[in-house]
PDB file of C-alpha atoms in Angstrom:
ATOM      1  CA  UNK A   1       0.153  -0.119  -0.136  1.00  0.00           C
ATOM      2  CA  UNK A   2       1.451   3.378  -1.043  1.00  0.00           C
ATOM      3  CA  UNK A   3       1.446   6.325   1.711  1.00  0.00           C
ATOM      4  CA  UNK A   4      -1.085   8.391  -0.059  1.00  0.00           C
ATOM      5  CA  UNK A   5      -3.098   5.324   0.127  1.00  0.00           C
ATOM      6  CA  UNK A   6      -2.926   4.333   3.442  1.00  0.00           C
ATOM      7  CA  UNK A   7      -3.232   7.823   4.595  1.00  0.00           C
ATOM      8  CA  UNK A   8      -6.651   8.481   2.723  1.00  0.00           C
ATOM      9  CA  UNK A   9      -7.711   4.894   4.155  1.00  0.00           C
ATOM     10  CA  UNK A  10      -6.576   5.465   7.592  1.00  0.00           C
ATOM     11  CA  UNK A  11      -7.949   9.212   7.341  1.00  0.00           C
ATOM     12  CA  UNK A  12     -11.376   7.757   6.273  1.00  0.00           C
ATOM     13  CA  UNK A  13     -11.472   4.960   9.233  1.00  0.00           C
ATOM     14  CA  UNK A  14     -10.702   7.916  11.588  1.00  0.00           C
ATOM     15  CA  UNK A  15     -13.855   9.819   9.930  1.00  0.00           C
ATOM     16  CA  UNK A  16     -16.099   7.157  10.560  1.00  0.00           C
ATOM     17  CA  UNK A  17     -14.706   6.216  13.765  1.00  0.00           C
ATOM     18  CA  UNK A  18     -15.327   9.371  15.444  1.00  0.00           C
ATOM     19  CA  UNK A  19     -18.518  10.196  13.533  1.00  0.00           C
ATOM     20  CA  UNK A  20     -20.736   9.190  16.357  1.00  0.00           C
ATOM     21  CA  UNK A  21     -19.140  11.151  19.056  1.00  0.00           C
ATOM     22  CA  UNK A  22     -17.243  14.364  17.599  1.00  0.00           C
ATOM     23  CA  UNK A  23     -18.853  15.024  13.899  1.00  0.00           C
ATOM     24  CA  UNK A  24     -22.354  16.728  13.685  1.00  0.00           C
ATOM     25  CA  UNK A  25     -25.236  14.596  11.999  1.00  0.00           C
ATOM     26  CA  UNK A  26     -24.628  17.172   8.960  1.00  0.00           C
ATOM     27  CA  UNK A  27     -21.004  16.122   8.163  1.00  0.00           C
ATOM     28  CA  UNK A  28     -21.744  12.436   8.313  1.00  0.00           C
ATOM     29  CA  UNK A  29     -21.372  10.149   5.712  1.00  0.00           C
ATOM     30  CA  UNK A  30     -24.566   9.612   3.860  1.00  0.00           C
ATOM     31  CA  UNK A  31     -25.740   6.171   2.448  1.00  0.00           C
ATOM     32  CA  UNK A  32     -24.508   6.744  -0.943  1.00  0.00           C
ATOM     33  CA  UNK A  33     -21.008   7.885   0.681  1.00  0.00           C
ATOM     34  CA  UNK A  34     -20.654   5.203   2.840  1.00  0.00           C
ATOM     35  CA  UNK A  35     -21.469   2.715  -0.253  1.00  0.00           C
ATOM     36  CA  UNK A  36     -19.038   4.261  -2.373  1.00  0.00           C
ATOM     37  CA  UNK A  37     -16.725   4.186   0.353  1.00  0.00           C
ATOM     38  CA  UNK A  38     -17.024   0.532   1.435  1.00  0.00           C
ATOM     39  CA  UNK A  39     -16.576  -0.056  -2.665  1.00  0.00           C
ATOM     40  CA  UNK A  40     -13.545   1.512  -2.731  1.00  0.00           C
ATOM     41  CA  UNK A  41     -11.937  -0.496   0.193  1.00  0.00           C
ATOM     42  CA  UNK A  42     -13.376  -3.981  -0.851  1.00  0.00           C
ATOM     43  CA  UNK A  43     -11.417  -3.111  -4.113  1.00  0.00           C
ATOM     44  CA  UNK A  44      -8.673  -2.235  -2.813  1.00  0.00           C
ATOM     45  CA  UNK A  45      -8.141  -5.018  -0.584  1.00  0.00           C
ATOM     46  CA  UNK A  46      -8.859  -7.630  -2.784  1.00  0.00           C
ATOM     47  CA  UNK A  47      -6.099  -6.409  -5.211  1.00  0.00           C
ATOM     48  CA  UNK A  48      -3.867  -5.909  -1.921  1.00  0.00           C
ATOM     49  CA  UNK A  49      -4.792  -8.863   0.353  1.00  0.00           C
ATOM     50  CA  UNK A  50      -1.250  -8.797   1.927  1.00  0.00           C
ATOM     51  CA  UNK A  51      -2.839  -5.711   3.751  1.00  0.00           C
ATOM     52  CA  UNK A  52      -5.216  -8.336   5.780  1.00  0.00           C
ATOM     53  CA  UNK A  53      -1.849 -10.019   7.059  1.00  0.00           C
ATOM     54  CA  UNK A  54      -0.462  -6.679   8.402  1.00  0.00           C
ATOM     55  CA  UNK A  55      -3.599  -5.933   9.920  1.00  0.00           C
ATOM     56  CA  UNK A  56      -3.829  -9.871  11.747  1.00  0.00           C
ATOM     57  CA  UNK A  57       0.157  -9.275  12.521  1.00  0.00           C
ATOM     58  CA  UNK A  58      -0.835  -5.575  14.223  1.00  0.00           C
ATOM     59  CA  UNK A  59      -3.406  -7.133  16.129  1.00  0.00           C
ATOM     60  CA  UNK A  60      -1.420  -9.987  17.352  1.00  0.00           C
ATOM     61  CA  UNK A  61       1.473  -7.691  18.621  1.00  0.00           C
ATOM     62  CA  UNK A  62      -1.083  -5.533  20.431  1.00  0.00           C
ATOM     63  CA  UNK A  63      -2.675  -8.573  21.997  1.00  0.00           C
ATOM     64  CA  UNK A  64       0.591  -9.912  23.221  1.00  0.00           C
ATOM     65  CA  UNK A  65       1.573  -6.335  24.651  1.00  0.00           C
ATOM     66  CA  UNK A  66      -1.488  -6.529  26.308  1.00  0.00           C
ATOM     67  CA  UNK A  67      -1.456  -9.990  27.671  1.00  0.00           C
ATOM     68  CA  UNK A  68       2.201  -9.273  28.947  1.00  0.00           C
ATOM     69  CA  UNK A  69       1.130  -6.144  31.013  1.00  0.00           C
ATOM     70  CA  UNK A  70      -1.528  -7.804  32.698  1.00  0.00           C
ATOM     71  CA  UNK A  71       0.694 -10.733  33.648  1.00  0.00           C
ATOM     72  CA  UNK A  72       3.652  -8.393  34.680  1.00  0.00           C
ATOM     73  CA  UNK A  73       0.858  -6.799  37.177  1.00  0.00           C
ATOM     74  CA  UNK A  74       0.439 -10.201  38.378  1.00  0.00           C
ATOM     75  CA  UNK A  75       3.853 -11.339  38.769  1.00  0.00           C
ATOM     76  CA  UNK A  76       4.542  -8.056  40.917  1.00  0.00           C
ATOM     77  CA  UNK A  77       1.318  -8.802  42.880  1.00  0.00           C
ATOM     78  CA  UNK A  78       1.920 -12.529  43.512  1.00  0.00           C
ATOM     79  CA  UNK A  79       5.697 -13.047  43.973  1.00  0.00           C
ATOM     80  CA  UNK A  80       5.785 -15.186  46.916  1.00  0.00           C
ATOM     81  CA  UNK A  81       2.658 -17.272  45.583  1.00  0.00           C
ATOM     82  CA  UNK A  82       4.576 -17.958  41.980  1.00  0.00           C
ATOM     83  CA  UNK A  83       8.352 -18.375  43.383  1.00  0.00           C
ATOM     84  CA  UNK A  84       8.013 -19.773  46.750  1.00  0.00           C
ATOM     85  CA  UNK A  85       4.735 -21.596  47.286  1.00  0.00           C
ATOM     86  CA  UNK A  86       4.765 -24.127  50.080  1.00  0.00           C
ATOM     87  CA  UNK A  87       2.997 -26.594  47.505  1.00  0.00           C
ATOM     88  CA  UNK A  88       5.921 -26.607  44.762  1.00  0.00           C
ATOM     89  CA  UNK A  89       8.897 -28.715  44.159  1.00  0.00           C
ATOM     90  CA  UNK A  90      11.898 -27.203  42.696  1.00  0.00           C
ATOM     91  CA  UNK A  91      14.759 -28.353  40.584  1.00  0.00           C
ATOM     92  CA  UNK A  92      18.252 -27.590  40.001  1.00  0.00           C
ATOM     93  CA  UNK A  93      20.189 -25.326  42.020  1.00  0.00           C
ATOM     94  CA  UNK A  94      17.907 -24.496  45.165  1.00  0.00           C
ATOM     95  CA  UNK A  95      20.226 -21.718  45.591  1.00  0.00           C
ATOM     96  CA  UNK A  96      19.877 -20.540  41.902  1.00  0.00           C
ATOM     97  CA  UNK A  97      20.256 -16.906  40.827  1.00  0.00           C
ATOM     98  CA  UNK A  98      17.619 -17.381  38.301  1.00  0.00           C
ATOM     99  CA  UNK A  99      14.300 -18.906  38.814  1.00  0.00           C
ATOM    100  CA  UNK A 100      12.135 -20.509  36.358  1.00  0.00           C
ATOM    101  CA  UNK A 101       8.480 -21.297  37.337  1.00  0.00           C
ATOM    102  CA  UNK A 102       6.978 -23.661  34.806  1.00  0.00           C
ATOM    103  CA  UNK A 103       3.187 -24.299  34.941  1.00  0.00           C
ATOM    104  CA  UNK A 104       2.396 -27.752  33.546  1.00  0.00           C
ATOM    105  CA  UNK A 105      -0.304 -30.687  33.183  1.00  0.00           C
ATOM    106  CA  UNK A 106       0.980 -34.309  33.089  1.00  0.00           C
ATOM    107  CA  UNK A 107      -1.401 -34.735  30.121  1.00  0.00           C
ATOM    108  CA  UNK A 108      -0.073 -32.011  28.240  1.00  0.00           C
ATOM    109  CA  UNK A 109       1.532 -33.151  24.863  1.00  0.00           C
ATOM    110  CA  UNK A 110       3.387 -29.510  24.239  1.00  0.00           C
ATOM    111  CA  UNK A 111       4.765 -30.025  28.372  1.00  0.00           C
ATOM    112  CA  UNK A 112       5.936 -33.972  27.307  1.00  0.00           C
ATOM    113  CA  UNK A 113       7.876 -32.113  24.226  1.00  0.00           C
ATOM    114  CA  UNK A 114       9.348 -29.374  26.709  1.00  0.00           C
ATOM    115  CA  UNK A 115      10.438 -31.634  29.015  1.00  0.00           C
ATOM    116  CA  UNK A 116      14.015 -31.971  27.309  1.00  0.00           C
ATOM    117  CA  UNK A 117      14.189 -27.900  27.678  1.00  0.00           C
ATOM    118  CA  UNK A 118      13.922 -28.159  30.904  1.00  0.00           C
ATOM    119  CA  UNK A 119      16.289 -31.162  30.999  1.00  0.00           C
ATOM    120  CA  UNK A 120      18.871 -29.133  28.936  1.00  0.00           C
ATOM    121  CA  UNK A 121      18.688 -25.845  31.107  1.00  0.00           C
ATOM    122  CA  UNK A 122      19.522 -27.436  34.209  1.00  0.00           C
ATOM    123  CA  UNK A 123      22.509 -29.510  32.284  1.00  0.00           C
ATOM    124  CA  UNK A 124      23.829 -26.619  30.855  1.00  0.00           C
ATOM    125  CA  UNK A 125      23.466 -24.002  33.655  1.00  0.00           C
ATOM    126  CA  UNK A 126      24.030 -25.268  37.342  1.00  0.00           C
ATOM    127  CA  UNK A 127      22.582 -21.909  38.677  1.00  0.00           C
ATOM    128  CA  UNK A 128      19.081 -22.178  37.408  1.00  0.00           C
ATOM    129  CA  UNK A 129      16.397 -22.668  40.215  1.00  0.00           C
ATOM    130  CA  UNK A 130      13.313 -24.680  38.222  1.00  0.00           C
ATOM    131  CA  UNK A 131      10.100 -24.762  40.003  1.00  0.00           C
ATOM    132  CA  UNK A 132       7.597 -27.144  38.779  1.00  0.00           C
ATOM    133  CA  UNK A 133       4.101 -25.816  39.260  1.00  0.00           C
ATOM    134  CA  UNK A 134       1.197 -28.232  38.735  1.00  0.00           C
ATOM    135  CA  UNK A 135      -1.748 -26.943  36.815  1.00  0.00           C
ATOM    136  CA  UNK A 136      -4.082 -29.750  35.705  1.00  0.00           C
ATOM    137  CA  UNK A 137      -6.663 -28.307  33.130  1.00  0.00           C
ATOM    138  CA  UNK A 138      -6.839 -31.587  30.902  1.00  0.00           C
ATOM    139  CA  UNK A 139      -9.901 -33.308  32.732  1.00  0.00           C
ATOM    140  CA  UNK A 140     -10.191 -35.448  35.231  1.00  0.00           C
ATOM    141  CA  UNK A 141      -7.546 -37.935  34.711  1.00  0.00           C
ATOM    142  CA  UNK A 142      -5.244 -35.099  35.335  1.00  0.00           C
ATOM    143  CA  UNK A 143      -6.909 -34.222  38.429  1.00  0.00           C
ATOM    144  CA  UNK A 144      -6.476 -37.874  39.534  1.00  0.00           C
ATOM    145  CA  UNK A 145      -2.965 -37.635  38.530  1.00  0.00           C
ATOM    146  CA  UNK A 146      -2.128 -34.556  40.510  1.00  0.00           C
ATOM    147  CA  UNK A 147      -3.651 -36.014  43.608  1.00  0.00           C
ATOM    148  CA  UNK A 148      -0.997 -38.860  43.311  1.00  0.00           C
ATOM    149  CA  UNK A 149       1.627 -36.421  42.087  1.00  0.00           C
ATOM    150  CA  UNK A 150       0.749 -34.413  44.984  1.00  0.00           C
ATOM    151  CA  UNK A 151       0.808 -37.392  47.759  1.00  0.00           C
ATOM    152  CA  UNK A 152       4.025 -38.813  46.170  1.00  0.00           C
ATOM    153  CA  UNK A 153       5.622 -35.055  47.049  1.00  0.00           C
ATOM    154  CA  UNK A 154       4.501 -35.800  50.244  1.00  0.00           C
ATOM    155  CA  UNK A 155       5.826 -38.629  51.291  1.00  0.00           C
ATOM    156  CA  UNK A 156       8.966 -38.761  49.049  1.00  0.00           C
ATOM    157  CA  UNK A 157      10.048 -35.357  47.983  1.00  0.00           C
ATOM    158  CA  UNK A 158      13.364 -36.130  47.461  1.00  0.00           C
ATOM    159  CA  UNK A 159      12.717 -38.266  44.878  1.00  0.00           C
ATOM    160  CA  UNK A 160       9.875 -36.245  43.110  1.00  0.00           C
ATOM    161  CA  UNK A 161      12.247 -34.660  40.307  1.00  0.00           C
ATOM    162  CA  UNK A 162      12.226 -38.525  39.317  1.00  0.00           C
ATOM    163  CA  UNK A 163       8.416 -38.920  39.228  1.00  0.00           C
ATOM    164  CA  UNK A 164       8.042 -35.700  37.419  1.00  0.00           C
ATOM    165  CA  UNK A 165      10.510 -36.861  34.901  1.00  0.00           C
ATOM    166  CA  UNK A 166       8.788 -40.511  34.612  1.00  0.00           C
ATOM    167  CA  UNK A 167       4.951 -39.605  34.573  1.00  0.00           C
ATOM    168  CA  UNK A 168       5.609 -36.533  31.933  1.00  0.00           C
ATOM    169  CA  UNK A 169       8.103 -38.110  29.836  1.00  0.00           C
ATOM    170  CA  UNK A 170       6.022 -41.367  29.879  1.00  0.00           C
ATOM    171  CA  UNK A 171       3.696 -42.312  26.438  1.00  0.00           C
ATOM    172  CA  UNK A 172       0.823 -43.287  28.190  1.00  0.00           C
ATOM    173  CA  UNK A 173      -1.680 -40.983  29.587  1.00  0.00           C
ATOM    174  CA  UNK A 174      -1.589 -39.856  33.032  1.00  0.00           C
ATOM    175  CA  UNK A 175      -4.240 -41.232  35.184  1.00  0.00           C
ATOM    176  CA  UNK A 176      -4.427 -42.507  38.846  1.00  0.00           C
ATOM    177  CA  UNK A 177      -3.479 -45.799  37.880  1.00  0.00           C
ATOM    178  CA  UNK A 178      -0.486 -44.754  35.743  1.00  0.00           C
ATOM    179  CA  UNK A 179       0.734 -42.211  38.062  1.00  0.00           C
ATOM    180  CA  UNK A 180       0.305 -44.689  41.005  1.00  0.00           C
ATOM    181  CA  UNK A 181       2.667 -47.159  38.877  1.00  0.00           C
ATOM    182  CA  UNK A 182       5.289 -44.370  38.666  1.00  0.00           C
ATOM    183  CA  UNK A 183       5.328 -44.120  42.332  1.00  0.00           C
ATOM    184  CA  UNK A 184       5.656 -47.576  43.501  1.00  0.00           C
ATOM    185  CA  UNK A 185       8.328 -48.105  41.080  1.00  0.00           C
ATOM    186  CA  UNK A 186      10.144 -45.276  42.880  1.00  0.00           C
ATOM    187  CA  UNK A 187       9.788 -47.093  45.941  1.00  0.00           C
ATOM    188  CA  UNK A 188       6.607 -45.894  47.631  1.00  0.00           C
ATOM    189  CA  UNK A 189       3.701 -48.134  48.820  1.00  0.00           C
ATOM    190  CA  UNK A 190       0.534 -47.509  47.262  1.00  0.00           C
ATOM    191  CA  UNK A 191      -1.444 -47.853  50.229  1.00  0.00           C
ATOM    192  CA  UNK A 192       0.516 -45.195  51.425  1.00  0.00           C
ATOM    193  CA  UNK A 193      -0.434 -43.033  48.247  1.00  0.00           C
ATOM    194  CA  UNK A 194      -4.058 -43.999  48.670  1.00  0.00           C
ATOM    195  CA  UNK A 195      -3.669 -42.958  52.098  1.00  0.00           C
ATOM    196  CA  UNK A 196      -2.432 -39.711  51.400  1.00  0.00           C
ATOM    197  CA  UNK A 197      -4.504 -39.024  48.364  1.00  0.00           C
ATOM    198  CA  UNK A 198      -7.524 -38.197  50.667  1.00  0.00           C
ATOM    199  CA  UNK A 199      -5.332 -35.227  51.961  1.00  0.00           C
ATOM    200  CA  UNK A 200      -7.552 -31.920  51.337  1.00  0.00           C
ATOM    201  CA  UNK A 201      -4.571 -29.458  50.848  1.00  0.00           C
ATOM    202  CA  UNK A 202      -4.198 -31.449  47.494  1.00  0.00           C
ATOM    203  CA  UNK A 203      -7.495 -29.416  46.413  1.00  0.00           C
ATOM    204  CA  UNK A 204      -5.908 -26.169  48.310  1.00  0.00           C
ATOM    205  CA  UNK A 205      -2.831 -26.651  45.777  1.00  0.00           C
ATOM    206  CA  UNK A 206      -5.125 -26.897  42.767  1.00  0.00           C
ATOM    207  CA  UNK A 207      -6.955 -23.663  43.746  1.00  0.00           C
ATOM    208  CA  UNK A 208      -3.660 -21.886  44.190  1.00  0.00           C
ATOM    209  CA  UNK A 209      -2.696 -22.900  41.061  1.00  0.00           C
ATOM    210  CA  UNK A 210      -6.189 -22.212  39.158  1.00  0.00           C
ATOM    211  CA  UNK A 211      -6.042 -18.522  40.772  1.00  0.00           C
ATOM    212  CA  UNK A 212      -2.576 -17.817  39.851  1.00  0.00           C
ATOM    213  CA  UNK A 213      -3.283 -18.550  36.035  1.00  0.00           C
ATOM    214  CA  UNK A 214      -6.107 -16.795  35.869  1.00  0.00           C
ATOM    215  CA  UNK A 215      -4.422 -13.454  37.013  1.00  0.00           C
ATOM    216  CA  UNK A 216      -1.392 -14.290  35.217  1.00  0.00           C
ATOM    217  CA  UNK A 217      -3.329 -14.703  31.684  1.00  0.00           C
ATOM    218  CA  UNK A 218      -2.135 -18.264  31.484  1.00  0.00           C
ATOM    219  CA  UNK A 219      -4.402 -20.052  29.435  1.00  0.00           C
ATOM    220  CA  UNK A 220      -2.815 -23.123  28.288  1.00  0.00           C
ATOM    221  CA  UNK A 221       0.483 -25.439  29.539  1.00  0.00           C
ATOM    222  CA  UNK A 222       3.196 -25.139  29.236  1.00  0.00           C
ATOM    223  CA  UNK A 223       3.849 -21.789  30.671  1.00  0.00           C
ATOM    224  CA  UNK A 224       6.472 -20.405  32.300  1.00  0.00           C
ATOM    225  CA  UNK A 225       7.601 -17.309  34.534  1.00  0.00           C
ATOM    226  CA  UNK A 226      10.740 -15.698  34.489  1.00  0.00           C
ATOM    227  CA  UNK A 227      11.626 -12.842  36.125  1.00  0.00           C
ATOM    228  CA  UNK A 228       9.432 -10.261  35.132  1.00  0.00           C
ATOM    229  CA  UNK A 229       7.728 -11.780  32.358  1.00  0.00           C
ATOM    230  CA  UNK A 230       4.885 -14.614  31.463  1.00  0.00           C
ATOM    231  CA  UNK A 231       6.230 -16.981  28.782  1.00  0.00           C
ATOM    232  CA  UNK A 232       3.154 -18.579  26.784  1.00  0.00           C
ATOM    233  CA  UNK A 233       4.023 -22.086  25.091  1.00  0.00           C
ATOM    234  CA  UNK A 234       6.851 -24.432  24.136  1.00  0.00           C
ATOM    235  CA  UNK A 235       9.300 -21.701  23.131  1.00  0.00           C
ATOM    236  CA  UNK A 236      12.354 -23.968  23.393  1.00  0.00           C
ATOM    237  CA  UNK A 237      15.415 -24.409  25.595  1.00  0.00           C
ATOM    238  CA  UNK A 238      17.453 -21.617  23.444  1.00  0.00           C
ATOM    239  CA  UNK A 239      14.467 -18.850  24.363  1.00  0.00           C
ATOM    240  CA  UNK A 240      14.449 -19.934  27.445  1.00  0.00           C
ATOM    241  CA  UNK A 241      18.183 -19.559  27.937  1.00  0.00           C
ATOM    242  CA  UNK A 242      18.021 -16.451  26.107  1.00  0.00           C
ATOM    243  CA  UNK A 243      15.872 -15.259  28.967  1.00  0.00           C
ATOM    244  CA  UNK A 244      17.972 -16.513  32.124  1.00  0.00           C
ATOM    245  CA  UNK A 245      21.195 -14.884  30.413  1.00  0.00           C
ATOM    246  CA  UNK A 246      19.206 -11.287  29.941  1.00  0.00           C
ATOM    247  CA  UNK A 247      18.113 -11.820  34.242  1.00  0.00           C
ATOM    248  CA  UNK A 248      21.662 -11.967  35.100  1.00  0.00           C
ATOM    249  CA  UNK A 249      22.657  -9.288  32.369  1.00  0.00           C
ATOM    250  CA  UNK A 250      20.398  -6.734  33.277  1.00  0.00           C
ATOM    251  CA  UNK A 251      17.669  -7.906  35.767  1.00  0.00           C
ATOM    252  CA  UNK A 252      15.143  -8.292  33.189  1.00  0.00           C
ATOM    253  CA  UNK A 253      14.237 -10.897  30.134  1.00  0.00           C
ATOM    254  CA  UNK A 254      14.245  -8.441  27.974  1.00  0.00           C
ATOM    255  CA  UNK A 255      17.704  -6.159  27.930  1.00  0.00           C
TER     256      UNK A 255
END
């Protein structure tokens, strides 16, 4: 689109968009003018459909910015719950200088594919603390698996990393049965797991995760919190590592 045409369309859209508030009825477009203007816009867009791609990209960027602003405000208001909840387990360096928080569901395919990203970061960077925050959003089986996971964590916290890797990395769908099978392979008795599963704190844990996710604008898994930023989706180890490096350089994920 050439600049004059862009300017003409922008000016025309401004005229239409401000008609109700700022322009008197005498100056508003009549029906004939509206039809002519509509026909001009339609003809131009058909001849230059790439304009719609520009509009779509601009909309996505605007929405992403708004989503990130909401997340930043929520991170500031909920720092302790995000980074130091009593329900969470951390892997890596417990005193690491940068913390990565991951929201995940054991039945999320993208979370399964992102598991090697966490492993790569922990292997390459010995000064990262990686917090696991369970967000069971994919149905009853995920909730059932969560109760087993929470019970296992209370009974054998030192083995939770192994449990997490085995259940998330497994090919089977995570259910109460498959989660218990993982737990027993790691040396915790099924009877002990089932006894601990009735602990009402499991529900408190889920409510906390749901409340945080809602405040942060998290609508899917995996999602990460690093410093001042919410990272939505399985972005890959390189992207996460770059944000971690920026945190050390300037205290933010983007310097």
